[in-house]
mmCIF file with all atom_site columns, C-alpha atoms in Angstrom:
data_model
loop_
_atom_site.group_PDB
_atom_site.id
_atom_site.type_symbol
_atom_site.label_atom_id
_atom_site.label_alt_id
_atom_site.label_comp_id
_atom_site.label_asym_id
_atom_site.label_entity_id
_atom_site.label_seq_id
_atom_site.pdbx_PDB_ins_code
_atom_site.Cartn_x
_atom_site.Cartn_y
_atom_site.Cartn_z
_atom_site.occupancy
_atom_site.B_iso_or_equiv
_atom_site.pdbx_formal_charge
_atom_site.auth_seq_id
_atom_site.auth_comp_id
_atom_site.auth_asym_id
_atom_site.auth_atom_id
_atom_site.pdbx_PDB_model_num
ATOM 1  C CA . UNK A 1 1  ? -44.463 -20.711 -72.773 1.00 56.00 ? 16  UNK A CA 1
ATOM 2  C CA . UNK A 1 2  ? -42.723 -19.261 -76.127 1.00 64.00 ? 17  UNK A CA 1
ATOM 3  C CA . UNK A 1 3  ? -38.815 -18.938 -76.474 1.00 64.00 ? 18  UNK A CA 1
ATOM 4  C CA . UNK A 1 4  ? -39.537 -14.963 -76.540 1.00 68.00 ? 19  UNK A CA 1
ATOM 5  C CA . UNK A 1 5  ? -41.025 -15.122 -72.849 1.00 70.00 ? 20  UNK A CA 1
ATOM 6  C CA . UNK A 1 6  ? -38.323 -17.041 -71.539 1.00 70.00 ? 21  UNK A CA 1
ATOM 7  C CA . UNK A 1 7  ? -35.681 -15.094 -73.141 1.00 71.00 ? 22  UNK A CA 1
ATOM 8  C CA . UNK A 1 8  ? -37.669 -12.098 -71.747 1.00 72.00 ? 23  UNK A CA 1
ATOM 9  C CA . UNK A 1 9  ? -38.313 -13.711 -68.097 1.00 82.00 ? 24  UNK A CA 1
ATOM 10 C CA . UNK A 1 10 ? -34.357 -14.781 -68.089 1.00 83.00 ? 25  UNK A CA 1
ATOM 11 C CA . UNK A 1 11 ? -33.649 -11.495 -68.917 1.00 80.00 ? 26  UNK A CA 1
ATOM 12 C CA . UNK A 1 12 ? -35.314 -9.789  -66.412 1.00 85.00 ? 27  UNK A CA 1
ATOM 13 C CA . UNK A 1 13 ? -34.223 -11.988 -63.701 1.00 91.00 ? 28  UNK A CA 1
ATOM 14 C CA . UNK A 1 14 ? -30.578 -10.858 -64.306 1.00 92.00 ? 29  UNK A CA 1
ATOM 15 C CA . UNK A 1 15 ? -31.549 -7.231  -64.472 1.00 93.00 ? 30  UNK A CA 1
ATOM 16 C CA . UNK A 1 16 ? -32.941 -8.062  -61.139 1.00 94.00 ? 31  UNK A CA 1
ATOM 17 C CA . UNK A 1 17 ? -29.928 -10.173 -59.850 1.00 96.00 ? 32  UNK A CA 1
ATOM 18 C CA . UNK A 1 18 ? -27.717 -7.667  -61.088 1.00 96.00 ? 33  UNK A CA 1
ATOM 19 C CA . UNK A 1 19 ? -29.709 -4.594  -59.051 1.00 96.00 ? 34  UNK A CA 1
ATOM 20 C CA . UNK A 1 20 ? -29.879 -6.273  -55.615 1.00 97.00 ? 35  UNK A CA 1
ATOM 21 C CA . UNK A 1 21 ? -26.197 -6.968  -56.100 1.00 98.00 ? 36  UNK A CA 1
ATOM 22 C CA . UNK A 1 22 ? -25.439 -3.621  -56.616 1.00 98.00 ? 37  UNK A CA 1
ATOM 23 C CA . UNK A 1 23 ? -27.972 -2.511  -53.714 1.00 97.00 ? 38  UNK A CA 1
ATOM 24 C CA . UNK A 1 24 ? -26.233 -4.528  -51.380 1.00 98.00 ? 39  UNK A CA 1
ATOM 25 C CA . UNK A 1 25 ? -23.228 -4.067  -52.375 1.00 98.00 ? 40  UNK A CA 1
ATOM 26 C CA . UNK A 1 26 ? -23.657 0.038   -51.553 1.00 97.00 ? 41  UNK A CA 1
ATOM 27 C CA . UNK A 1 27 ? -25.461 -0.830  -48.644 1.00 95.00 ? 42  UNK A CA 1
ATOM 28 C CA . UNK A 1 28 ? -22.758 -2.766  -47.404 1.00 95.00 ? 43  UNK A CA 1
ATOM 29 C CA . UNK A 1 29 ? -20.024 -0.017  -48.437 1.00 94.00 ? 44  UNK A CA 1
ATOM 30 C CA . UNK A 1 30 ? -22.351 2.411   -46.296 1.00 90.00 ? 45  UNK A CA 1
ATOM 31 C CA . UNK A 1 31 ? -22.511 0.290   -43.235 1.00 90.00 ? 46  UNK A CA 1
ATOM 32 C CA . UNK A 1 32 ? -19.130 -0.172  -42.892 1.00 89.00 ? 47  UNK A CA 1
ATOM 33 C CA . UNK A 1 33 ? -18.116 3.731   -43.299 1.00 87.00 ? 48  UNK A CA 1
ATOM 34 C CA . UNK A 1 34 ? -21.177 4.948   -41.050 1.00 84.00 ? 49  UNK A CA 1
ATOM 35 C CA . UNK A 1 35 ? -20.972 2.206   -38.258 1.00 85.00 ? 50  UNK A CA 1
ATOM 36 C CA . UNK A 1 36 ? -17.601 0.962   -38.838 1.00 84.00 ? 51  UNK A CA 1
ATOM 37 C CA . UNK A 1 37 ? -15.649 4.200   -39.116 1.00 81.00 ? 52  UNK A CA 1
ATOM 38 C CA . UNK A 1 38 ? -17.785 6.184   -36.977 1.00 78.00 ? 53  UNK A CA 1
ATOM 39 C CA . UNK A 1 39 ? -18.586 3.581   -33.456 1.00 83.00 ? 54  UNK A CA 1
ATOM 40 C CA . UNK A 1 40 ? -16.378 0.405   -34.034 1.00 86.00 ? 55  UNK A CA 1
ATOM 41 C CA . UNK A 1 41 ? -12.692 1.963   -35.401 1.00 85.00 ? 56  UNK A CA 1
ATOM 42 C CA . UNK A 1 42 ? -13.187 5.496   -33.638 1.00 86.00 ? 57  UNK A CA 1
ATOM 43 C CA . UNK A 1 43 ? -10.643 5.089   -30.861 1.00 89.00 ? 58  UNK A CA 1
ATOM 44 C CA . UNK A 1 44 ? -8.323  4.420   -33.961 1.00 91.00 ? 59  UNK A CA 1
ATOM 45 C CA . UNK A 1 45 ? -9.384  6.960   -36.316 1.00 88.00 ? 60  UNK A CA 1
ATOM 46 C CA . UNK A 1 46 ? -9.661  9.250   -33.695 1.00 90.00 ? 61  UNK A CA 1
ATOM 47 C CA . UNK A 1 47 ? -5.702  10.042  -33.214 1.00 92.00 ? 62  UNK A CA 1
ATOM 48 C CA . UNK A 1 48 ? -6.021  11.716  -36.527 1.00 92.00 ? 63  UNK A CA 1
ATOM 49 C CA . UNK A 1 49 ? -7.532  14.961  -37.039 1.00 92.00 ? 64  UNK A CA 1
ATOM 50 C CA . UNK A 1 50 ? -9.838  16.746  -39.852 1.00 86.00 ? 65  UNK A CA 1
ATOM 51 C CA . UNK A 1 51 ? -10.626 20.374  -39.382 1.00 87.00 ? 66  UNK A CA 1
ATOM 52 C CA . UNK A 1 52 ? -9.832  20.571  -36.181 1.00 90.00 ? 67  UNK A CA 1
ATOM 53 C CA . UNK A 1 53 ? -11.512 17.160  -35.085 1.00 88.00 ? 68  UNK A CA 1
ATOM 54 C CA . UNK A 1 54 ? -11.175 13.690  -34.000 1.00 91.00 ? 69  UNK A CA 1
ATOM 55 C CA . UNK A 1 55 ? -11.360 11.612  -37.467 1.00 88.00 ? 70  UNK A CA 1
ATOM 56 C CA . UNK A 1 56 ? -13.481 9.304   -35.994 1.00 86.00 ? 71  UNK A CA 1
ATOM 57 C CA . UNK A 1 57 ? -16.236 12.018  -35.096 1.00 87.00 ? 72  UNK A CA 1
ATOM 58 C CA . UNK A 1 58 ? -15.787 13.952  -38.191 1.00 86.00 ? 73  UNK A CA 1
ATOM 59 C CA . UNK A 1 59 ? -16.963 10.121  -39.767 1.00 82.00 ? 74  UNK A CA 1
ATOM 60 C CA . UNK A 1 60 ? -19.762 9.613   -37.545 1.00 83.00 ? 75  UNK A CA 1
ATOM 61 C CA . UNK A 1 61 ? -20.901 12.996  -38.063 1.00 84.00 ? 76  UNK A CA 1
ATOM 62 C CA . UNK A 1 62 ? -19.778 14.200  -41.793 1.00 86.00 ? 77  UNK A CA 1
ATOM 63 C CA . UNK A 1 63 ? -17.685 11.737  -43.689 1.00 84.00 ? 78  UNK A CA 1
ATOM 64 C CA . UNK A 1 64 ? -21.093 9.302   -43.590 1.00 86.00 ? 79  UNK A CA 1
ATOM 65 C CA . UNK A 1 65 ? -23.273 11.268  -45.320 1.00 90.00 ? 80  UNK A CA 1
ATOM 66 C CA . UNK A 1 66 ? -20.546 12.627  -47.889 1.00 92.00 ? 81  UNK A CA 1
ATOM 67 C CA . UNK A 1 67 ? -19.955 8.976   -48.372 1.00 92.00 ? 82  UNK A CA 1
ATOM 68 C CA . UNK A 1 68 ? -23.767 8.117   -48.676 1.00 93.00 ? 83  UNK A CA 1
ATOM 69 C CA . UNK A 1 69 ? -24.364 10.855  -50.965 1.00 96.00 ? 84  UNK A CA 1
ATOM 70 C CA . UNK A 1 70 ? -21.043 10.040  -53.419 1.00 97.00 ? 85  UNK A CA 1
ATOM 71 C CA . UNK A 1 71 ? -22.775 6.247   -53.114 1.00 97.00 ? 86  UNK A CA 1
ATOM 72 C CA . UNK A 1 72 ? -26.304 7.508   -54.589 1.00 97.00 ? 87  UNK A CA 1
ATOM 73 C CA . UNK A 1 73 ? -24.643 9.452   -57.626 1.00 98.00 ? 88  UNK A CA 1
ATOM 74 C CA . UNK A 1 74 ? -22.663 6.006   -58.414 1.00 98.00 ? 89  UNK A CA 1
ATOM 75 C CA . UNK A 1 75 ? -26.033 4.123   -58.048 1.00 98.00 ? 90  UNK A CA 1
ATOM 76 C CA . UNK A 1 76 ? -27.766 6.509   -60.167 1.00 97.00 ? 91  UNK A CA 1
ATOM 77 C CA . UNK A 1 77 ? -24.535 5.908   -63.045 1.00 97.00 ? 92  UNK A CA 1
ATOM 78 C CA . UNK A 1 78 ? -24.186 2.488   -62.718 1.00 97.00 ? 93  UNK A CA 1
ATOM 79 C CA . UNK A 1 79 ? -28.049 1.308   -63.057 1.00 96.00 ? 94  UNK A CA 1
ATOM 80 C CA . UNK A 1 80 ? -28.052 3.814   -66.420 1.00 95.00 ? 95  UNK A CA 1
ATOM 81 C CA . UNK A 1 81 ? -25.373 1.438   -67.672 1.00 96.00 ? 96  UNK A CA 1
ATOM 82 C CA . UNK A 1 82 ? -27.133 -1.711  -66.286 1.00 94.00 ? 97  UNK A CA 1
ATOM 83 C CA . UNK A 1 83 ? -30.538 -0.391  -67.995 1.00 94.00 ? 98  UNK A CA 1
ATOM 84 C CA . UNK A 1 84 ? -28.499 0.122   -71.182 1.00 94.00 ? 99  UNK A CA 1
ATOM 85 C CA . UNK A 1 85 ? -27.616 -3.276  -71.065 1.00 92.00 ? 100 UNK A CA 1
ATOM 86 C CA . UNK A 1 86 ? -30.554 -4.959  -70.795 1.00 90.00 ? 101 UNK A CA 1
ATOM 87 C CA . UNK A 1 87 ? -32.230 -2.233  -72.967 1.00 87.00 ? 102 UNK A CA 1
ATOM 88 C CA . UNK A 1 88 ? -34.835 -0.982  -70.752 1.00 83.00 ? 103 UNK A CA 1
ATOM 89 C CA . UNK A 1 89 ? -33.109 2.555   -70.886 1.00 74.00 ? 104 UNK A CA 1
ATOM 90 C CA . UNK A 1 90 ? -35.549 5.762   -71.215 1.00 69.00 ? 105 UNK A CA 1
#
């Protein structure tokens, strides 16, 4: 194997490394506002209100997807800047 296909194969092992960190990462982040704020911290959460609701239901029913869908704009911005880094950018 040539020095250019191992600097190429140790380069795209990062880029993957550095991905699945990030996936999990946001997956994790999602979990824990879906599940967590909406079923295990609701009795909590729930002795605030948010228009006219229990916090905790407005998460389980609203503040997850909000949440999921700020989380896929970040994903989309950070894996530019990853591409950019390992030059694989369009």
């Amino acid at each position: 194997m040539s020095d250019n296909e191992e600097t190429e194969n140790a380069g795209a092992n990062a880029y993957w490394k550095e991905n699945i960190r990030l996936l999990l990462t946001l997956m994790a982040i999602w979990f824990l506002v879906s599940f967590g704020a909406g079923i295990l911290f609701r009795d909590f959460l729930d002795q605030f209100m948010i228009g006219g609701f229990p916090l905790g239901f407005w998460f389980a029913q609203q503040g997850s997807i909000y949440i999921f869908i700020v989380l896929i704009f970040y994903y989309a911005w950070k894996m530019k800047k990853i591409e950019r880094h390992y030059d694989l950018d369009d």
